Amino acid sequence: MRRPAAPPRPTGTGEPAHVRPLTAWLWTLVIALFGGLLRMVRLGEPPAIMFDETYYVKDAWTALLTGEPRTWPTTVDFEGARQSVDAAFAAGDTSTWLASAEYVVHPPVGKWLIAAGLSAFGGAGNPFAWRAAGAIAGTLAIVLMMRVTLRLFHDLPVAVLAGMLMSVDGVGIVLSRTGLLDIFIMVFALGAFSLMLVHRDRARRRLEDCYRADAAAPGARWTPRRRPSSHAGDEHAHLILDSRGPVIAFSWSRAGAAVLLGLATGVKWSGAYFFAAFCIISVLWDAWERHRVGYRGWLLSALGNDGPIAAAFMLPIWALTYLAGWSGWLLHPDAYMRDWAQTHPGEGLTWLPASLRSLAAYHAEMWQFHTTLDSPHPYRANPLTWPLQIRPTSFYWERITGHPGWCSLSPDSSCVTAVTSLGNPLIWWLGSACVIIAIILALCTRGDWRIWAVLAGFLGGWLPWTQYLHRTTFTFYSIVILPWIILAIAYVMHWLHGRMPRVAWRSVLGVTLTLILLVSAFFYPIWTAMPVPYGFWLSHMWLKSWI
């Protein structure tokens, strides 16, 4: 029997032969510059502590100066009056912290990133510096979004669309312009996902090279496939090589992804869900590539060989990266609960060294806080509503005197400034619909490995929250699934690209992007604290739940 050949080798670069890498990078940098300007211009506005900046910015500042976050009083004497510590901090009184260590309920990595921005851009007296790290992270997310889309679809116009959507979405803009943590989880997770895709491409090339060698070896044996493959030529579609092929578990890309996911978990524990989801999806991709190339026992090989080996090196890398984020806590004897082991002899995990036993006890207290947090809040949002942006979070809302900015156009109206963490409704509503459409398309075409790329963020960033419906949560947490909302749109647009006449597809692409840009331009003032007439702000409240 004549041996079948392996299927054609992909380019492996994330771009097809007809897309020049230089062209792709130029588009990437231009769109990142555009999105970066939307994030950087007037970054210091409003010059006030917004929402949870009261925790993270002040924690980052004291950590930068003393090595660990410190407790702050509720009120201080400032300019001859008793004021809230947040008002005084925003006015420049940034040294009123107390000597005691602060009880911090999230790991340290995110605060240290904010601290890096404070150090680089003038310290806590400059509101720009509070938010600089988030703005840089949000801009980097645009680059990652385009590169991931190119690697998945090899379609430059679709990648440009994805980059533009990441640039102009409201949740992405607001979280990039505030000193909060969630933007960092999203960037680390997206970067890790990009590396997982690099691993997949390289593993695919290795499988194909090994398949060619194994197929050409004397004594190679073949068996019929139970179901013909739709991913190869006729001979290859009906036969399978009686060999399990090489082990493809290890790659530096996977190791790098474990580091980034360890950092994501070091920002908030929710990063651990991304680690679990991405690892499982990556192993399933390996299995599918074994099947596509034509090796026998592809599923058992992936689950029995590649999966355990991948876990054996990725889990330690992830865990050690997470632990490294606590270095400051371990090095400072006056950190919160640092002396717990000394004051609780014989308690806790006694087999651990004293420092790690104290850290374990601290983690148990953090776990208790997070799993029992159910206090009422006016902007509390059920996680099931996040993809539809039903209850956005108001970070800042103030009436101001005079009629500056756009308020001058309506001198008879009161003037307000607002920062509302609300996504561009068209992006989120269209993206939610495209998730369902993408699943249907994948099923109708007998499976498409890229559907798991679309679902990855939902499995790792959103679905786990459904087990905590009782918990106090907010819609701005949905920033972590924004890339996968966009990938769902990209999936459907790419599918249409291959099936519609060029002129018709360009029209669909142009109309979609134009409408989204117009909506973002309309909402941009209430994402960025521009002074606007009250009636103009009210015109943005399309749903009662948005107020």
Coordinates of C-alpha atoms in Angstrom, one line a residue:
M1 CA 0.0 0.0 0.0
R2 CA 1.4 3.4 -0.9
R3 CA 2.0 5.5 2.2
P4 CA 0.0 8.8 2.4
A5 CA 1.7 12.0 2.8
A6 CA 1.2 14.4 5.7
P7 CA -1.0 17.4 5.3
P8 CA 0.5 20.6 4.1
R9 CA 2.6 22.4 6.7
P10 CA 1.3 25.7 8.0
T11 CA 3.4 28.8 8.0
G12 CA 3.7 28.8 11.8
T13 CA 4.2 32.5 11.9
G14 CA 0.7 33.6 12.7
E15 CA 0.4 35.1 9.3
P16 CA -0.3 33.6 5.8
A17 CA 2.1 33.9 3.0
H18 CA 0.2 36.7 1.4
V19 CA 0.3 38.9 4.5
R20 CA 3.7 40.6 4.9
P21 CA 4.9 40.5 8.6
L22 CA 6.0 44.2 8.3
T23 CA 2.5 45.2 7.1
A24 CA 0.9 43.3 10.0
W25 CA 3.2 44.9 12.5
L26 CA 2.7 48.4 11.1
W27 CA -1.1 48.0 11.5
T28 CA -0.6 46.6 15.0
L29 CA 1.5 49.6 16.1
V30 CA -0.8 52.2 14.5
I31 CA -3.8 50.8 16.2
A32 CA -2.0 50.4 19.5
L33 CA -0.9 54.1 19.2
F34 CA -4.5 55.1 18.6
G35 CA -5.8 53.0 21.6
G36 CA -2.9 54.3 23.7
L37 CA -3.9 57.9 23.1
L38 CA -7.4 57.1 24.2
R39 CA -6.0 55.8 27.4
M40 CA -3.2 58.3 28.1
V41 CA -4.8 61.7 27.2
R42 CA -6.2 63.3 30.4
L43 CA -5.2 60.2 32.4
G44 CA -5.0 62.3 35.5
E45 CA -8.7 63.2 35.3
P46 CA -10.5 63.2 37.6
P47 CA -7.8 64.2 40.2
A48 CA -9.7 62.2 42.8
I49 CA -9.6 58.7 44.3
M50 CA -12.1 56.6 42.3
F51 CA -13.9 53.5 43.6
D52 CA -11.3 50.8 44.7
E53 CA -8.4 53.1 44.0
T54 CA -8.8 53.9 47.7
Y55 CA -7.3 50.5 48.4
Y56 CA -4.9 49.7 45.6
V57 CA -3.3 53.1 45.0
K58 CA -2.7 53.8 48.7
D59 CA -1.5 50.2 49.2
A60 CA 0.9 50.5 46.3
W61 CA 2.2 53.8 47.5
T62 CA 3.0 52.6 51.0
A63 CA 4.4 49.3 49.7
L64 CA 6.8 51.4 47.5
L65 CA 8.0 53.5 50.4
T66 CA 8.0 50.9 53.3
G67 CA 8.1 47.6 51.5
E68 CA 4.5 46.5 52.6
P69 CA 1.1 48.1 52.4
R70 CA 0.2 50.2 55.5
T71 CA -3.1 51.1 57.2
W72 CA -4.5 54.5 56.6
P73 CA -6.8 56.5 58.9
T74 CA -10.4 57.3 57.7
T75 CA -10.0 61.1 58.2
V76 CA -7.1 63.4 58.6
D77 CA -6.5 67.1 59.5
F78 CA -5.7 68.9 56.2
E79 CA -5.7 72.6 55.4
G80 CA -7.3 73.5 58.7
A81 CA -10.2 71.1 58.5
R82 CA -11.0 67.4 59.1
Q83 CA -11.3 65.7 55.7
S84 CA -11.5 62.2 54.4
V85 CA -8.1 60.6 53.8
D86 CA -9.0 60.1 50.1
A87 CA -9.7 63.8 49.6
A88 CA -6.5 64.7 51.4
F89 CA -4.5 62.1 49.4
A90 CA -5.8 63.5 46.1
A91 CA -4.9 67.0 47.2
G92 CA -1.3 66.0 47.9
D93 CA -1.2 64.8 51.5
T94 CA 0.2 61.4 50.8
S95 CA 2.1 60.7 54.0
T96 CA -0.5 60.1 56.6
W97 CA -0.4 56.3 56.7
L98 CA -0.1 54.5 60.1
A99 CA 2.7 52.2 61.2
S100 CA 0.5 49.1 61.3
A101 CA 0.4 46.7 58.3
E102 CA -2.7 46.7 56.2
Y103 CA -4.9 43.6 55.8
V104 CA -4.9 43.2 52.0
V105 CA -7.3 40.7 50.5
H106 CA -5.6 40.2 47.1
P107 CA -2.0 39.0 46.3
P108 CA 0.7 41.7 45.9
V109 CA 1.6 41.6 42.2
G110 CA -1.0 44.1 41.0
K111 CA -0.1 46.6 43.7
W112 CA 3.5 46.3 42.8
L113 CA 2.7 47.1 39.1
I114 CA 0.8 50.2 40.2
A115 CA 3.7 51.0 42.5
A116 CA 6.0 50.8 39.4
G117 CA 3.8 53.4 37.7
L118 CA 4.0 55.6 40.8
S119 CA 7.7 55.4 40.9
A120 CA 8.2 56.1 37.2
F121 CA 5.7 59.0 36.8
G122 CA 6.2 61.3 39.8
G123 CA 4.8 59.6 42.8
A124 CA 1.4 59.7 44.5
G125 CA 1.1 63.5 44.1
N126 CA 0.4 62.9 40.4
P127 CA -2.9 61.3 39.6
F128 CA -1.4 60.3 36.2
A129 CA 1.0 58.1 38.0
W130 CA -1.8 56.3 39.9
R131 CA -3.1 55.0 36.6
A132 CA 0.0 54.8 34.4
A133 CA 0.6 51.1 34.8
G134 CA -3.0 50.3 33.9
A135 CA -2.8 52.5 30.8
I136 CA 0.4 50.8 29.6
A137 CA -1.2 47.4 30.3
G138 CA -4.3 48.3 28.4
T139 CA -2.2 49.5 25.4
L140 CA -0.2 46.3 25.4
A141 CA -3.5 44.4 25.4
I142 CA -4.3 45.9 21.9
V143 CA -1.0 44.5 20.6
L144 CA -1.6 41.1 22.1
M145 CA -5.2 41.1 20.7
M146 CA -4.1 41.6 17.2
R147 CA -1.3 39.1 17.3
V148 CA -3.6 36.4 18.8
T149 CA -6.2 37.1 16.1
L150 CA -3.6 36.9 13.4
R151 CA -2.3 33.6 14.7
L152 CA -5.7 32.1 15.0
F153 CA -7.3 33.3 11.7
H154 CA -4.4 34.4 9.4
D155 CA -6.7 37.2 8.3
L156 CA -5.3 40.7 8.6
P157 CA -8.6 42.7 8.1
V158 CA -10.2 40.6 10.9
A159 CA -7.1 41.2 13.1
V160 CA -7.4 45.0 12.4
L161 CA -11.1 44.8 13.5
A162 CA -10.1 43.0 16.7
G163 CA -7.5 45.5 17.5
M164 CA -9.9 48.4 16.9
L165 CA -12.5 46.8 19.1
M166 CA -10.0 46.4 21.9
S167 CA -8.9 50.0 21.5
V168 CA -12.4 51.5 21.8
D169 CA -14.3 49.4 24.2
G170 CA -15.5 51.2 27.3
V171 CA -14.6 48.6 29.9
G172 CA -11.1 48.4 28.4
I173 CA -10.7 52.2 28.4
V174 CA -12.1 52.7 31.9
L175 CA -10.0 49.9 33.5
S176 CA -6.9 51.3 31.7
R177 CA -7.6 54.7 33.1
T178 CA -8.0 53.7 36.8
G179 CA -5.7 52.3 39.4
L180 CA -7.4 49.0 39.7
L181 CA -6.2 45.4 39.4
D182 CA -8.3 43.6 36.8
I183 CA -6.7 45.1 33.7
F184 CA -3.5 43.2 34.7
I185 CA -5.2 39.9 35.0
M186 CA -6.6 40.3 31.5
V187 CA -3.2 41.2 30.0
F188 CA -1.4 38.4 31.7
A189 CA -4.1 35.9 30.6
L190 CA -4.1 37.2 27.0
G191 CA -0.3 37.0 26.9
A192 CA -0.3 33.4 28.2
F193 CA -3.0 32.5 25.7
S194 CA -0.8 33.9 22.9
L195 CA 2.1 31.7 24.1
M196 CA -0.2 28.6 24.2
L197 CA -1.0 29.3 20.6
V198 CA 2.7 29.5 19.8
H199 CA 3.1 26.1 21.5
R200 CA 0.3 24.7 19.4
D201 CA 1.8 25.9 16.1
R202 CA 5.3 24.5 17.0
A203 CA 3.9 21.2 18.3
R204 CA 1.9 20.9 15.0
R205 CA 5.1 21.3 13.0
R206 CA 6.9 18.8 15.1
L207 CA 4.1 16.2 14.7
E208 CA 4.1 16.6 10.9
D209 CA 7.9 16.3 10.7
C210 CA 7.8 13.1 12.9
Y211 CA 4.9 11.8 10.9
R212 CA 6.8 12.1 7.7
A213 CA 9.7 10.2 9.2
D214 CA 7.6 7.5 10.8
A215 CA 5.6 7.1 7.6
A216 CA 8.7 6.6 5.6
A217 CA 10.3 4.1 8.0
P218 CA 10.5 0.4 7.0
G219 CA 7.7 -1.6 8.4
A220 CA 5.3 1.3 9.0
R221 CA 1.8 0.0 9.5
W222 CA -1.5 1.5 8.7
T223 CA -5.1 1.0 9.8
P224 CA -8.3 2.4 8.5
R225 CA -9.8 5.4 10.2
R226 CA -13.2 4.8 11.8
R227 CA -14.3 8.2 10.4
P228 CA -12.5 9.9 7.5
S229 CA -10.8 13.1 8.4
S230 CA -11.9 16.2 6.6
H231 CA -8.6 17.9 7.2
A232 CA -6.4 16.1 4.7
G233 CA -6.2 14.5 1.3
D234 CA -8.0 11.4 0.2
E235 CA -5.4 8.8 1.2
H236 CA -4.6 10.4 4.5
A237 CA -8.3 10.9 5.2
H238 CA -9.0 7.1 5.3
L239 CA -5.8 5.8 6.9
I240 CA -4.1 6.2 10.2
L241 CA -0.5 5.5 11.1
D242 CA -0.1 2.7 13.7
S243 CA 2.1 4.8 16.0
R244 CA 1.6 7.2 18.8
G245 CA 4.1 9.7 17.6
P246 CA 6.4 12.0 19.7
V247 CA 5.9 13.5 23.0
I248 CA 5.1 17.2 22.5
A249 CA 4.3 18.3 26.1
F250 CA 7.3 20.6 26.7
S251 CA 8.0 23.9 25.1
W252 CA 9.4 27.2 26.3
S253 CA 6.2 28.8 25.2
R254 CA 4.2 26.7 27.6
A255 CA 6.7 27.4 30.4
G256 CA 6.3 31.2 29.6
A257 CA 2.6 30.8 29.7
A258 CA 2.8 29.2 33.2
V259 CA 4.9 32.2 34.4
L260 CA 2.3 34.7 33.0
L261 CA -0.6 32.8 34.6
G262 CA 1.3 32.7 37.9
L263 CA 1.5 36.5 37.7
A264 CA -2.2 36.7 36.8
T265 CA -3.0 34.6 39.9
G266 CA -0.6 36.9 41.9
V267 CA -2.9 39.8 41.0
K268 CA -6.1 38.1 42.0
W269 CA -6.8 34.4 42.7
S270 CA -9.2 34.3 39.8
G271 CA -6.2 34.0 37.5
A272 CA -6.0 30.3 38.7
Y273 CA -9.1 29.6 36.7
F274 CA -7.4 30.7 33.5
F275 CA -4.4 28.5 34.3
A276 CA -6.7 25.5 34.6
A277 CA -8.8 26.3 31.5
F278 CA -5.8 27.1 29.3
C279 CA -3.9 24.0 30.3
I280 CA -6.8 21.7 29.5
I281 CA -7.5 23.4 26.2
S282 CA -3.9 23.2 25.2
V283 CA -3.7 19.5 25.9
L284 CA -6.9 19.0 23.9
W285 CA -5.3 20.9 21.0
D286 CA -2.3 18.6 21.1
A287 CA -4.6 15.6 21.0
W288 CA -6.5 17.0 18.0
E289 CA -3.3 17.7 16.1
R290 CA -2.2 14.1 16.6
H291 CA -5.6 13.0 15.1
R292 CA -5.3 15.5 12.3
V293 CA -1.8 14.4 11.3
G294 CA -2.8 10.7 11.4
Y295 CA -1.4 9.0 14.5
R296 CA -3.1 6.1 16.3
G297 CA -4.3 6.5 19.9
W298 CA -4.2 10.3 19.6
L299 CA -6.5 11.0 22.6
L300 CA -4.8 8.5 25.0
S301 CA -1.4 9.8 23.9
A302 CA -2.3 13.3 24.7
L303 CA -4.1 12.6 28.0
G304 CA -1.7 9.8 29.1
N305 CA 1.6 11.3 28.0
D306 CA 1.5 14.9 27.1
G307 CA -1.0 16.0 29.8
P308 CA 0.9 14.6 32.8
I309 CA 4.2 15.8 31.5
A310 CA 2.8 19.3 30.9
A311 CA 1.3 19.3 34.4
A312 CA 4.6 18.2 35.9
F313 CA 6.5 21.3 34.8
M314 CA 3.7 23.9 34.4
L315 CA 2.3 23.4 37.9
P316 CA 5.6 24.1 39.7
I317 CA 6.4 27.0 37.5
W318 CA 3.0 28.5 38.1
A319 CA 3.1 27.9 41.8
L320 CA 6.6 29.3 42.2
T321 CA 5.8 32.4 40.2
Y322 CA 2.8 33.0 42.4
L323 CA 4.9 32.5 45.6
A324 CA 7.6 34.8 44.3
G325 CA 4.9 37.6 44.2
W326 CA 4.8 37.3 48.0
S327 CA 8.6 38.0 48.3
G328 CA 8.0 41.4 49.9
W329 CA 5.7 39.9 52.5
L330 CA 8.1 37.1 53.3
L331 CA 11.0 39.6 53.7
H332 CA 9.3 42.0 56.0
P333 CA 8.7 40.7 59.6
D334 CA 6.1 43.4 60.3
A335 CA 3.8 42.5 57.3
Y336 CA 0.2 41.6 58.1
M337 CA 0.1 38.1 59.9
R338 CA 3.8 37.6 59.2
D339 CA 4.3 36.5 62.9
W340 CA 1.3 34.3 63.0
A341 CA 3.3 31.1 63.3
Q342 CA 5.2 32.5 66.3
T343 CA 1.9 33.6 68.1
H344 CA 0.1 30.3 67.2
P345 CA 2.5 27.5 68.0
G346 CA 1.3 24.1 67.0
E347 CA -1.5 25.4 64.8
G348 CA -2.0 25.4 61.1
L349 CA 0.2 23.5 58.7
T350 CA 2.9 22.6 61.2
W351 CA 5.0 20.7 58.6
L352 CA 5.8 24.0 56.9
P353 CA 8.5 26.5 57.8
A354 CA 7.3 29.2 60.1
S355 CA 7.1 31.9 57.4
L356 CA 5.2 29.7 55.0
R357 CA 2.9 28.5 57.8
S358 CA 2.0 32.1 58.5
L359 CA 1.4 32.7 54.7
A360 CA -0.9 29.7 54.6
A361 CA -2.9 31.0 57.6
Y362 CA -3.1 34.4 55.8
H363 CA -4.4 32.7 52.7
A364 CA -7.0 30.9 54.8
E365 CA -8.2 34.2 56.1
M366 CA -8.3 35.7 52.6
W367 CA -10.3 32.7 51.4
Q368 CA -12.8 33.2 54.1
F369 CA -13.2 36.8 53.2
H370 CA -13.7 36.2 49.5
T371 CA -16.1 33.3 49.8
T372 CA -18.4 35.0 52.4
L373 CA -18.4 38.5 50.9
D374 CA -22.1 39.3 50.4
S375 CA -22.5 42.8 51.7
P376 CA -25.1 44.9 49.8
H377 CA -23.7 47.4 47.3
P378 CA -25.7 49.7 44.9
Y379 CA -23.6 48.5 41.9
R380 CA -23.5 44.8 42.8
A381 CA -24.0 42.8 39.6
N382 CA -24.9 39.1 39.1
P383 CA -22.1 37.4 37.1
L384 CA -24.6 36.0 34.7
T385 CA -25.4 39.5 33.5
W386 CA -21.7 40.6 32.8
P387 CA -21.6 39.7 29.1
L388 CA -24.6 41.9 28.5
Q389 CA -23.4 44.8 30.7
I390 CA -26.7 45.0 32.5
R391 CA -25.4 46.7 35.6
P392 CA -22.3 48.7 35.0
T393 CA -20.2 50.2 37.8
S394 CA -20.1 53.9 38.4
F395 CA -16.6 54.7 39.4
Y396 CA -17.1 58.4 39.7
W397 CA -20.0 60.9 39.4
E398 CA -19.9 64.6 40.4
R399 CA -21.8 67.8 39.8
I400 CA -19.4 70.6 39.1
T401 CA -19.8 74.4 39.2
G402 CA -19.5 76.5 36.2
H403 CA -19.8 75.3 32.6
P404 CA -16.4 74.1 31.5
G405 CA -15.8 71.9 28.5
W406 CA -18.9 70.7 26.7
C407 CA -21.1 72.2 29.5
S408 CA -20.6 75.6 27.8
L409 CA -22.9 74.3 25.0
S410 CA -25.8 74.1 27.5
P411 CA -25.4 77.0 30.0
D412 CA -28.9 76.4 31.4
S413 CA -28.1 72.8 32.4
S414 CA -26.2 71.6 35.4
C415 CA -22.7 70.2 34.6
V416 CA -21.5 66.7 35.6
T417 CA -18.4 64.5 35.2
A418 CA -18.6 60.7 35.3
V419 CA -16.5 57.6 34.9
T420 CA -18.8 54.7 34.2
S421 CA -17.4 51.2 33.6
L422 CA -19.7 50.3 30.8
G423 CA -18.6 48.5 27.7
N424 CA -19.5 49.6 24.3
P425 CA -23.0 48.0 24.1
L426 CA -22.6 47.0 20.4
I427 CA -19.3 45.1 21.1
W428 CA -20.7 43.2 24.1
W429 CA -24.1 42.5 22.7
L430 CA -22.8 41.5 19.3
G431 CA -20.0 39.5 20.9
S432 CA -22.4 37.6 23.2
A433 CA -24.5 36.7 20.1
C434 CA -21.4 35.7 18.2
V435 CA -20.3 33.2 20.9
I436 CA -23.6 31.3 20.3
I437 CA -23.2 31.6 16.5
A438 CA -19.6 30.5 16.6
I439 CA -20.5 27.3 18.6
I440 CA -23.2 26.5 16.0
L441 CA -20.8 27.1 13.1
A442 CA -18.2 24.9 14.7
L443 CA -20.7 22.1 15.3
C444 CA -22.1 22.3 11.7
T445 CA -18.6 22.0 10.3
R446 CA -17.8 18.9 12.3
G447 CA -15.6 20.7 14.8
D448 CA -13.1 23.5 14.6
W449 CA -10.2 23.7 17.1
R450 CA -10.5 27.5 17.1
I451 CA -13.9 27.4 18.9
W452 CA -11.9 26.5 22.0
A453 CA -10.0 29.7 21.6
V454 CA -13.2 31.6 21.6
L455 CA -14.6 29.8 24.6
A456 CA -11.3 29.8 26.6
G457 CA -11.9 33.2 28.2
F458 CA -15.4 32.3 29.1
L459 CA -14.3 29.0 30.7
G460 CA -11.5 30.6 32.6
G461 CA -12.6 34.1 33.2
W462 CA -16.4 34.0 33.6
L463 CA -17.9 30.6 34.1
P464 CA -16.1 30.0 37.5
W465 CA -17.9 33.1 38.9
T466 CA -21.3 31.4 38.4
Q467 CA -20.5 29.3 41.5
Y468 CA -20.4 32.5 43.6
L469 CA -23.8 34.1 42.6
H470 CA -24.3 35.0 46.3
R471 CA -21.0 37.0 46.4
T472 CA -20.8 40.7 46.0
T473 CA -19.4 41.1 42.5
F474 CA -19.2 43.9 39.9
T475 CA -19.5 44.1 36.1
F476 CA -16.1 45.6 35.7
Y477 CA -14.7 42.2 36.6
S478 CA -15.8 41.3 33.0
I479 CA -12.7 43.0 31.6
V480 CA -11.0 39.6 31.8
I481 CA -13.4 38.2 29.1
L482 CA -13.2 41.2 26.8
P483 CA -10.6 39.6 24.5
W484 CA -12.8 36.5 24.0
I485 CA -15.9 38.6 23.4
I486 CA -13.9 40.2 20.6
L487 CA -12.5 36.8 19.4
A488 CA -16.1 35.6 19.0
I489 CA -16.8 38.5 16.7
A490 CA -13.6 37.8 14.9
Y491 CA -14.5 34.1 14.5
V492 CA -17.8 35.0 12.8
M493 CA -16.3 37.7 10.6
H494 CA -13.6 35.4 9.5
W495 CA -16.2 32.7 8.6
L496 CA -18.1 35.3 6.6
H497 CA -14.9 36.4 4.9
G498 CA -14.4 33.0 3.3
R499 CA -18.1 32.8 2.1
M500 CA -19.2 36.2 1.0
P501 CA -18.3 38.2 -2.1
R502 CA -15.4 40.6 -1.3
V503 CA -17.4 43.7 -1.8
A504 CA -20.3 42.5 0.4
W505 CA -17.9 41.3 3.1
R506 CA -16.0 44.6 3.1
S507 CA -19.4 46.4 3.4
V508 CA -20.3 44.3 6.4
L509 CA -16.9 44.9 8.0
G510 CA -17.1 48.6 7.3
V511 CA -20.6 49.1 8.6
T512 CA -19.9 47.1 11.8
L513 CA -16.8 49.0 12.6
T514 CA -18.3 52.4 11.8
L515 CA -21.3 51.8 14.1
I516 CA -19.0 50.6 16.9
L517 CA -16.7 53.6 16.5
L518 CA -19.7 56.0 16.6
V519 CA -21.1 54.4 19.7
S520 CA -17.6 54.6 21.4
A521 CA -17.3 58.3 20.4
F522 CA -20.7 58.9 22.0
F523 CA -19.8 57.2 25.2
Y524 CA -16.2 58.3 25.5
P525 CA -17.0 61.5 27.6
I526 CA -18.7 59.4 30.3
W527 CA -15.8 56.9 30.3
T528 CA -13.2 59.6 30.9
A529 CA -14.7 62.3 33.2
M530 CA -15.2 65.0 30.6
P531 CA -17.5 67.8 31.9
V532 CA -20.9 67.3 30.1
P533 CA -24.4 68.7 30.6
Y534 CA -26.5 66.6 32.8
G535 CA -29.0 65.9 30.0
F536 CA -26.1 64.6 27.8
W537 CA -25.0 62.2 30.5
L538 CA -28.7 61.0 31.0
S539 CA -28.9 60.3 27.3
H540 CA -26.4 57.6 27.7
M541 CA -28.4 55.7 30.2
W542 CA -30.2 53.4 27.7
L543 CA -31.3 51.0 30.4
K544 CA -32.7 51.9 33.9
S545 CA -30.1 49.5 35.4
W546 CA -27.3 51.7 34.0
I547 CA -28.2 54.6 36.3

